[in-house]
CSV table of C-alpha atoms in Angstrom, one decimal:
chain,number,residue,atom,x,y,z
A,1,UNK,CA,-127.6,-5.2,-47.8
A,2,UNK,CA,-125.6,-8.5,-48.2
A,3,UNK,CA,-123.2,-9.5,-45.1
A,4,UNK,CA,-120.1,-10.7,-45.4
A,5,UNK,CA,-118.4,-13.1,-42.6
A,6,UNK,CA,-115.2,-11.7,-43.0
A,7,UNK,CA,-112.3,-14.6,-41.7
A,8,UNK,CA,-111.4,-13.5,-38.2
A,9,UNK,CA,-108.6,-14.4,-35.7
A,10,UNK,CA,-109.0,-13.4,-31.6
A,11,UNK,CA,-105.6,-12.1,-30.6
A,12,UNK,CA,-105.5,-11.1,-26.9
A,13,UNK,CA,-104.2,-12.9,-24.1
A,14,UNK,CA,-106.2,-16.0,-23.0
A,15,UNK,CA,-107.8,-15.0,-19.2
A,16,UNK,CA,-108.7,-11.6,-21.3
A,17,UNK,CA,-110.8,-13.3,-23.9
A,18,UNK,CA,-112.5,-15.3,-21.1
A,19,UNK,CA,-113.6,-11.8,-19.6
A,20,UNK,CA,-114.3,-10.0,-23.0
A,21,UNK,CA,-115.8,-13.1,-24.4
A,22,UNK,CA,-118.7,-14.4,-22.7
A,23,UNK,CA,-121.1,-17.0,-23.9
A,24,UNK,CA,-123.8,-14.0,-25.9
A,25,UNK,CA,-120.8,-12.6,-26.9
A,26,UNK,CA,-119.0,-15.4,-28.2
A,27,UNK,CA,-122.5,-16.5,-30.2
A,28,UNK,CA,-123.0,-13.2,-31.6
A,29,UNK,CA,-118.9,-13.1,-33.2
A,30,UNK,CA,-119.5,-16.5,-34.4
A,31,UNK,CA,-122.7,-15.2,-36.6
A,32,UNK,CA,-120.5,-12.0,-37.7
A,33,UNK,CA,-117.8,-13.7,-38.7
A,34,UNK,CA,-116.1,-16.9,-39.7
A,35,UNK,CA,-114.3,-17.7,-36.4
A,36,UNK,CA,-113.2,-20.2,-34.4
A,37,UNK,CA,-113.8,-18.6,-31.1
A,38,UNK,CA,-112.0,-21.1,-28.9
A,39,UNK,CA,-108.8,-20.6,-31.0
A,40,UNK,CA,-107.0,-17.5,-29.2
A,41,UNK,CA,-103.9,-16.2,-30.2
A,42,UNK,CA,-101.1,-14.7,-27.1
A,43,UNK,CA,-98.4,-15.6,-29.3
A,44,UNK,CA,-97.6,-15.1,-33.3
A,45,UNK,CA,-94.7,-17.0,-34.2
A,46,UNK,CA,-96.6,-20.5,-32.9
A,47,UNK,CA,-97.2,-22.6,-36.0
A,48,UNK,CA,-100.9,-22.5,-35.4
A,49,UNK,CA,-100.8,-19.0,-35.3
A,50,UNK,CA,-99.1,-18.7,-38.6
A,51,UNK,CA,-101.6,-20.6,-40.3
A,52,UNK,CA,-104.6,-19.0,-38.8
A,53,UNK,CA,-102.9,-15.8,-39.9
A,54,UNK,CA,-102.6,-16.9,-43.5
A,55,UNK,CA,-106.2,-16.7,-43.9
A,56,UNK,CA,-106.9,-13.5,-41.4
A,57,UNK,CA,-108.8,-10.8,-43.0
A,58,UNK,CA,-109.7,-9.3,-39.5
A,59,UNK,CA,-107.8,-9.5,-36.3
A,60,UNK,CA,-110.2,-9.3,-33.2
A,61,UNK,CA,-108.1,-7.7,-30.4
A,62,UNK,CA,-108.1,-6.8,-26.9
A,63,UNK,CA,-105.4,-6.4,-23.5
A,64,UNK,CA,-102.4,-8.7,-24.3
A,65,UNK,CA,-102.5,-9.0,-28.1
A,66,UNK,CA,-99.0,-9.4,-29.1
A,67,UNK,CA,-97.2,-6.8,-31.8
A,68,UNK,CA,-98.4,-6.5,-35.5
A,69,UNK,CA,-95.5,-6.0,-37.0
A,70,UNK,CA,-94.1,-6.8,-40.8
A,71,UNK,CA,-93.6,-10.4,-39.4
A,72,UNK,CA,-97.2,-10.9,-38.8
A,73,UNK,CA,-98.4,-8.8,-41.4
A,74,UNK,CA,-96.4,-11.1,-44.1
A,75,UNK,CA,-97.8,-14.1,-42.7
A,76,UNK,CA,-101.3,-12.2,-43.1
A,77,UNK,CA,-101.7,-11.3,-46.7
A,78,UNK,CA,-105.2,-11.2,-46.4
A,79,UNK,CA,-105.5,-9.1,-43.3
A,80,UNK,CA,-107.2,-5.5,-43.9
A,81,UNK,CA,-108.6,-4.7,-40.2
A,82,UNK,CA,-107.7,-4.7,-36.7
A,83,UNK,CA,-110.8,-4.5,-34.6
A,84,UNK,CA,-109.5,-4.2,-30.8
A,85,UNK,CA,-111.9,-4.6,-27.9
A,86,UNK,CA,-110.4,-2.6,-25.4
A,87,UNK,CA,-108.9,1.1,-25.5
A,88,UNK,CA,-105.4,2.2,-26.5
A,89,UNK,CA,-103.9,0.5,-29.9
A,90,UNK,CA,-100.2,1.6,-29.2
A,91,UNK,CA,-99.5,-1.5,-27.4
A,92,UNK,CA,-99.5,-3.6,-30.9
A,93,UNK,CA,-100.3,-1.5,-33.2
A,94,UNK,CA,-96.9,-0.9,-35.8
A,95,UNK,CA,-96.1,1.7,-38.2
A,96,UNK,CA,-95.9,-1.5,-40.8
A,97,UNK,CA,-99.7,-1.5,-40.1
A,98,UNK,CA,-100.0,2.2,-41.5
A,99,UNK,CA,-97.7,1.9,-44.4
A,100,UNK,CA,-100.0,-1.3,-45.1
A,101,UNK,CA,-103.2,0.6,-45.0
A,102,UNK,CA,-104.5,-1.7,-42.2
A,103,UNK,CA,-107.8,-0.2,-40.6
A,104,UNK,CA,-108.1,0.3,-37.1
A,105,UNK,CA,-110.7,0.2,-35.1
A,106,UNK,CA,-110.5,1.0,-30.9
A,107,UNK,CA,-113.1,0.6,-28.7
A,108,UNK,CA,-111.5,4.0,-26.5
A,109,UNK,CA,-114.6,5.7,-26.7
A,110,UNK,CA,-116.9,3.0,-24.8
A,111,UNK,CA,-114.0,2.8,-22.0
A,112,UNK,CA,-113.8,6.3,-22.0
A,113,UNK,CA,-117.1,6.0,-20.0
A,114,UNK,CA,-116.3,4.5,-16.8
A,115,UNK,CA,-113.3,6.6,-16.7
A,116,UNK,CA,-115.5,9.8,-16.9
A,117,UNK,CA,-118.0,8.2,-14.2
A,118,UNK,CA,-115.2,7.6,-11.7
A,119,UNK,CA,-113.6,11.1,-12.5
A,120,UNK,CA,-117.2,12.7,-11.6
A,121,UNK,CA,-117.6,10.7,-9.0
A,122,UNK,CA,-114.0,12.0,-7.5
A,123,UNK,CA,-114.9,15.4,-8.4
A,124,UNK,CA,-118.0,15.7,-6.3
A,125,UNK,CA,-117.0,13.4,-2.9
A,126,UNK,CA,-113.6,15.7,-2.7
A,127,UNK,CA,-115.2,18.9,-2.7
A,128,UNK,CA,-118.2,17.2,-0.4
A,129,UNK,CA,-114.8,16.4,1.5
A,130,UNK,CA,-116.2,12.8,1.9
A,131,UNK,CA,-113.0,11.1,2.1
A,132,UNK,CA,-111.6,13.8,4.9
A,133,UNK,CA,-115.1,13.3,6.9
A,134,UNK,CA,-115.4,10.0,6.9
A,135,UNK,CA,-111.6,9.1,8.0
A,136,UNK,CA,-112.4,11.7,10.6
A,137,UNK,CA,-115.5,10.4,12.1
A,138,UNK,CA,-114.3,6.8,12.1
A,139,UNK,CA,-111.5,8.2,13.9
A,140,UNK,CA,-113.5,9.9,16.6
A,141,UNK,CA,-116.8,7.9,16.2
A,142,UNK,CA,-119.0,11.0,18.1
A,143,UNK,CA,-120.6,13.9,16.6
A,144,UNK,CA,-118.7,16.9,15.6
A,145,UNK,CA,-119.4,20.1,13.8
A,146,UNK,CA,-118.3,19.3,10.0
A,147,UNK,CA,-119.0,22.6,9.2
A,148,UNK,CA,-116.5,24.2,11.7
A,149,UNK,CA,-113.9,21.7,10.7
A,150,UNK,CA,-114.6,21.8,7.1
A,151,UNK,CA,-116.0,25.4,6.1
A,152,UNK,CA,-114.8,24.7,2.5
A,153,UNK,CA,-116.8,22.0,2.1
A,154,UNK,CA,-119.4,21.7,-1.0
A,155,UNK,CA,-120.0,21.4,-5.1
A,156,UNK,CA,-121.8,24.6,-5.5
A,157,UNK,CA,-119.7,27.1,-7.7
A,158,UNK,CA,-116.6,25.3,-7.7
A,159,UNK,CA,-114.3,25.5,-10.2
A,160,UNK,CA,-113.4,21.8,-12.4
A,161,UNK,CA,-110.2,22.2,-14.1
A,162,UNK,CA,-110.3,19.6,-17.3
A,163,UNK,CA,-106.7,19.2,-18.0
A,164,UNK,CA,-106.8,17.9,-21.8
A,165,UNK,CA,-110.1,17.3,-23.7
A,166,UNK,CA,-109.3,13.3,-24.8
A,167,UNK,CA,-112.3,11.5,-25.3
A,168,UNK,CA,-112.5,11.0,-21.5
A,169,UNK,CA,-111.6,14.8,-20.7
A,170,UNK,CA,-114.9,15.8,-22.8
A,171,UNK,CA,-117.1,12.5,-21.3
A,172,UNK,CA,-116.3,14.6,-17.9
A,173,UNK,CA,-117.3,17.7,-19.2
A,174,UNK,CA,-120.7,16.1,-20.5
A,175,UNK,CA,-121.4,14.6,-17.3
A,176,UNK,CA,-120.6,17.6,-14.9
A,177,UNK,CA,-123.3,19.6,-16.9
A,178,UNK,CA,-126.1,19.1,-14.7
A,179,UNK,CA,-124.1,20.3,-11.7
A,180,UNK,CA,-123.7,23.9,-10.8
A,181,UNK,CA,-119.7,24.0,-11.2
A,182,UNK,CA,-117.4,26.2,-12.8
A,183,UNK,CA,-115.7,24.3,-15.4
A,184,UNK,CA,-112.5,25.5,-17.9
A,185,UNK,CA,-110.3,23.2,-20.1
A,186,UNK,CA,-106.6,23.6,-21.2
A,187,UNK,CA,-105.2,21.6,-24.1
A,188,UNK,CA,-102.6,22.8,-26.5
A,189,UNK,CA,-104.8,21.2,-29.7
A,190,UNK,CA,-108.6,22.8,-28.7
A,191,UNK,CA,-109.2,26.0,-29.9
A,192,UNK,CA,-111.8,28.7,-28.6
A,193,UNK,CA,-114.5,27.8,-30.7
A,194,UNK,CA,-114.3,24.0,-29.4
A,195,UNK,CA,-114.4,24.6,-26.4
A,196,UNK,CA,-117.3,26.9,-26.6
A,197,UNK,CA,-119.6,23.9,-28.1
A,198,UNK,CA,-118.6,22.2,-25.4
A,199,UNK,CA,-120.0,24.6,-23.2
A,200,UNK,CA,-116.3,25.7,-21.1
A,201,UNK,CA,-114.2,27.9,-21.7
A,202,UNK,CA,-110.2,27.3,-22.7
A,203,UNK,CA,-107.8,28.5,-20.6
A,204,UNK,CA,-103.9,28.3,-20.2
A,205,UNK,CA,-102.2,25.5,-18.1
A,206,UNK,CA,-100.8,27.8,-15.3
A,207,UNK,CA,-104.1,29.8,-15.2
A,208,UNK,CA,-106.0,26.5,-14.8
A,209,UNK,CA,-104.2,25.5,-11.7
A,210,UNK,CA,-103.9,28.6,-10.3
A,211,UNK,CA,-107.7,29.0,-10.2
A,212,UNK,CA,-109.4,26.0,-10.0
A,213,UNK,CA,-110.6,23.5,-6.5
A,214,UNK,CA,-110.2,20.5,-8.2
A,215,UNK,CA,-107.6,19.6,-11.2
A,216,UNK,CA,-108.5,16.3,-13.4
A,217,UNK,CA,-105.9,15.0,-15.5
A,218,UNK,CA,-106.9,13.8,-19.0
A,219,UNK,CA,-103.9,14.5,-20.9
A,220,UNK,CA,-102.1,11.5,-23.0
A,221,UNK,CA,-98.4,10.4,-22.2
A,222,UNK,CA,-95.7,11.8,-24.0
A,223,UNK,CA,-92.5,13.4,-23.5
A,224,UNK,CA,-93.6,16.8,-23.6
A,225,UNK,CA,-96.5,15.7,-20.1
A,226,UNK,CA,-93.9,14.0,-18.1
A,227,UNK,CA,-94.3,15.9,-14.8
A,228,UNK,CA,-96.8,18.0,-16.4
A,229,UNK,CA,-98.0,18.7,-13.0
A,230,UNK,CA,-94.5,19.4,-11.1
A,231,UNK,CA,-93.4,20.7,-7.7
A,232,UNK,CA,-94.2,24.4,-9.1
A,233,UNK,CA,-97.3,23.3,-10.6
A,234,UNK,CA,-99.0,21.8,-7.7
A,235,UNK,CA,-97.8,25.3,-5.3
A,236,UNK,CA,-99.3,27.3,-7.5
A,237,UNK,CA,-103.1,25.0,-6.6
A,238,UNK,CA,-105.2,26.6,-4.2
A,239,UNK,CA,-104.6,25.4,-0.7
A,240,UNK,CA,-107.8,22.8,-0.1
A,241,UNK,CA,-107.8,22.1,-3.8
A,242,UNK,CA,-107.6,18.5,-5.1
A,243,UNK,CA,-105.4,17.0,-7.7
A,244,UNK,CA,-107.1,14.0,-9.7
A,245,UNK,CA,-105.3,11.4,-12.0
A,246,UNK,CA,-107.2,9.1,-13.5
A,247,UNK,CA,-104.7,9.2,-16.9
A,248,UNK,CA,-101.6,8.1,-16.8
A,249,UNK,CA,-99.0,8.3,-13.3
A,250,UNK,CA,-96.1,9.9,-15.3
A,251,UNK,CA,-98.1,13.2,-15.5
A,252,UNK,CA,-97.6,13.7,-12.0
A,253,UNK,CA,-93.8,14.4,-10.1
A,254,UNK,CA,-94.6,11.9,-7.3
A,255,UNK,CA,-92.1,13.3,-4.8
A,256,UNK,CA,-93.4,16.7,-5.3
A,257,UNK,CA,-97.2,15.5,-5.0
A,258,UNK,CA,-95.9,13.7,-1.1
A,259,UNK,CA,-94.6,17.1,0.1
A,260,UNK,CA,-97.9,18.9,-0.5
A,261,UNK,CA,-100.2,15.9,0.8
A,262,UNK,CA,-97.6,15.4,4.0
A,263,UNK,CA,-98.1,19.1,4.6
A,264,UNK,CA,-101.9,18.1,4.3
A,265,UNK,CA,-102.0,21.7,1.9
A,266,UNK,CA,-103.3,19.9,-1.1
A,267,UNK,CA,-105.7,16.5,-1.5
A,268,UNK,CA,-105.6,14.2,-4.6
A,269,UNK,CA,-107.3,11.0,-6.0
A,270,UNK,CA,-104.7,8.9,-7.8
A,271,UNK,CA,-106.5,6.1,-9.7
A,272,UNK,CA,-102.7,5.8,-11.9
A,273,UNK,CA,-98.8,6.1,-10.3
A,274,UNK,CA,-95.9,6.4,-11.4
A,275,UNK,CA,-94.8,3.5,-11.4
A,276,UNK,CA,-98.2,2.0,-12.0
A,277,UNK,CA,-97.6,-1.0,-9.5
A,278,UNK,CA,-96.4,0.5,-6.5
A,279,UNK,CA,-93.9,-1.3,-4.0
A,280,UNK,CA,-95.4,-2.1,-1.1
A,281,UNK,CA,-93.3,0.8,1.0
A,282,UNK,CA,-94.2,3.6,-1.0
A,283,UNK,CA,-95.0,6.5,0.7
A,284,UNK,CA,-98.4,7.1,-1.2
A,285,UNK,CA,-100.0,4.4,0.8
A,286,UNK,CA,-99.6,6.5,3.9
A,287,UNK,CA,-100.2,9.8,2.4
A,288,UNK,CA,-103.0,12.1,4.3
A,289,UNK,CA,-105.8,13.8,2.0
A,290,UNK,CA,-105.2,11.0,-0.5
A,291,UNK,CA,-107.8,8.7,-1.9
A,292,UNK,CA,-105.6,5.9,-3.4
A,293,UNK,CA,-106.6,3.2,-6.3
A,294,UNK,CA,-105.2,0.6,-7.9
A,295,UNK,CA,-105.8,1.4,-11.6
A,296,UNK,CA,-109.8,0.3,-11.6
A,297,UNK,CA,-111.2,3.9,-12.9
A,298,UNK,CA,-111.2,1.9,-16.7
A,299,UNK,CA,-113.8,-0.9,-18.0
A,300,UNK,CA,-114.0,-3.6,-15.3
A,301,UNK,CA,-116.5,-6.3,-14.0
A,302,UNK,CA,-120.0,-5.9,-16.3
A,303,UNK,CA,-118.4,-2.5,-18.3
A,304,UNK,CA,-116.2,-4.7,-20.1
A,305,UNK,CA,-119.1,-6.1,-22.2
A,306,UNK,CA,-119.6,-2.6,-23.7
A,307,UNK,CA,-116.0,-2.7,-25.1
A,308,UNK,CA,-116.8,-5.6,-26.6
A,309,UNK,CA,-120.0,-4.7,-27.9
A,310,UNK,CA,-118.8,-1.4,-29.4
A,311,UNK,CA,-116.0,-3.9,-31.2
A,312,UNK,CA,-118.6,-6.4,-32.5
A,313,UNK,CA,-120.7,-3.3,-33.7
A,314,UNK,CA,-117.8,-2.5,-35.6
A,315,UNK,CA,-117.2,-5.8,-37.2
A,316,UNK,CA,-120.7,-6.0,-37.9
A,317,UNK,CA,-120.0,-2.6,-40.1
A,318,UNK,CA,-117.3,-4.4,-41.9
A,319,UNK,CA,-119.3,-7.7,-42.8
A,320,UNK,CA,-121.9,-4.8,-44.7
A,321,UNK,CA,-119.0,-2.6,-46.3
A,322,UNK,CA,-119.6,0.1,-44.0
A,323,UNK,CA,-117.0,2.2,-42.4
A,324,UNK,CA,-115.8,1.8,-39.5
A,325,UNK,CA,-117.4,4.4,-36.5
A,326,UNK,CA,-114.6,4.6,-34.4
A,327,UNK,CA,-111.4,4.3,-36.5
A,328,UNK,CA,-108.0,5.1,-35.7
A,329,UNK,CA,-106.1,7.6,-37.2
A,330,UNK,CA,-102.4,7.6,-37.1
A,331,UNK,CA,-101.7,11.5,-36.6
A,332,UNK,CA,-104.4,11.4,-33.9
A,333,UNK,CA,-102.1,8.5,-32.2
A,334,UNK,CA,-99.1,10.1,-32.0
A,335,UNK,CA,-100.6,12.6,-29.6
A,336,UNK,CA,-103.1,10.3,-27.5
A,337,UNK,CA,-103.1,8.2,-24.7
């Protein structure tokens, strides 16, 4: 099969393609397409970015590419693909890109990974009550009976509430397979049968909390999530249960969440906030039962490169007029992350 080096502009901001783009990286875009890898594009309206665009068939995206709107897309007749190296495309992506027929491509599914691993990882230390254990013992730094203190402790049987089964929420399911947990979804789009191929079984939102040790947040922000889990939500969790958030911080009535970790009734992980950049007085950073971090459960350090490589797979696929593997679709958007 012939390949075609389709004309292609990197749109992201600068420090991002530095971290996207290393050197095999930047070789191996240069023989899929004709590029200019050192030209990278944070701003549209530049006069050098206008004339690139003119004879942009692909855009090559990642964090910090700058709206695709009817602007851009008149100054790129040519343009029929947006390839973007890093997860969610509602940051530039425009309905002018739909009405265009412009196809999009995300690289969600490869970031969806590390997501999943941190979630696992969460899921097993808080019912291992790691975090509790070891702020105790460094507190009293002798020997003490952790099984006395902590009779609730342990993975076996537990019950994994998935709330939302995104891309990441069904990552999580895969990995928790091999444990022996007790694992149930709730999402308003899965139906019965869905969730029996993927080996759990659906429940309803108030039944999940109600019964499960540990609830893991997966859902996308929308209107209809904001304080998904509220003050009568996180009640109705089993006392020693664990809240996780690993999706987005809005999900989650803040205030609410401090009265039951103050009270040292409930525990959570919070890899997300609300707002995501906290002040440095919040009250979370003081919170008992709380593991506490600053946004790193996505692709970071070496994970980024399979982002990148998942995009580059991609627009390989285009060069051979092959469809794309992991295109967008705008009715799927409107109710994802």
């Amino acid at each position: 099969m012939t390949h075609a080096r389709p004309r292609t502009l990197v749109a992201m901001h600068r420090h991002v393609a530095r971290w996207l783009l290393d050197e095999d990286a930047r070789a191996r875009l240069a023989s899929l397409a004709d590029t200019d890898p050192d030209l990278v594009i944070d701003d549209f309206t530049t006069p050098e970015a206008r004339a690139a665009l003119a004879e942009t068939e692909v855009l090559f995206t990642g964090w910090g590419c700058p709206q695709v709107d009817e602007q851009v897309l008149r100054d790129a007749p040519r343009l029929k693909a947006v390839v973007h190296a890093a997860g969610s495309v509602k940051h530039h992506i425009t309905d002018a890109c739909w009405r265009r027929g412009i196809a999009v491509s995300s690289a969600a599914a490869a970031n969806a990974l590390p997501v999943a691993e941190y979630t696992v990882a969460a899921i097993l230390m808080s019912n291992k009550r790691v975090p509790a254990i070891a702020a105790r013992y460094r507190e009293v730094r002798e020997p003490q009976d952790w099984q006395a203190q902590f009779p609730w402790l342990g993975n076996y049987r537990r019950r994994v509430g998935v709330v939302g089964a995104s891309k990441i929420g069904r990552r999580v399911i895969e990995l928790l397979r091999p444990f022996d947990l007790d694992i149930v979804v709730t999402d308003p789009y899965l139906t019965t049968a869905e969730a029996a191929s993927l080996g759990v079984a659906l429940t309803g939102l108030d039944d999940l909390v109600r019964t499960s040790h540990v609830v893991s947040l997966h859902a996308p922000e929308l209107p209809e999530t904001r304080h998904l889990m509220d003050a009568r939500r996180l009640a109705m969790m089993p006392t020693g249960s664990t809240l996780i958030n690993t999706s987005r911080g809005s999900l989650v009535d803040t205030a609410a969440l401090l009265r039951e970790l103050f009270s040292e009734r409930l525990h959570a992980v919070l890899d997300v906030t609300d707002p995501d950049v906290l002040p440095a007085d919040s009250p979370l950073f003081t919170a008992p039962n709380l593991v506490l971090t600053p946004h790193i459960a996505g692709s970071l350090g070496n994970e980024l490169a399979r982002m990148t490589n998942q995009a580059l797979d991609e627009l390989d696929r285009l060069g051979h007029g092959l469809p794309l593997s992991h295109r967008v679709l705008p009715e799927v958007l409107d109710r994802s992350a």
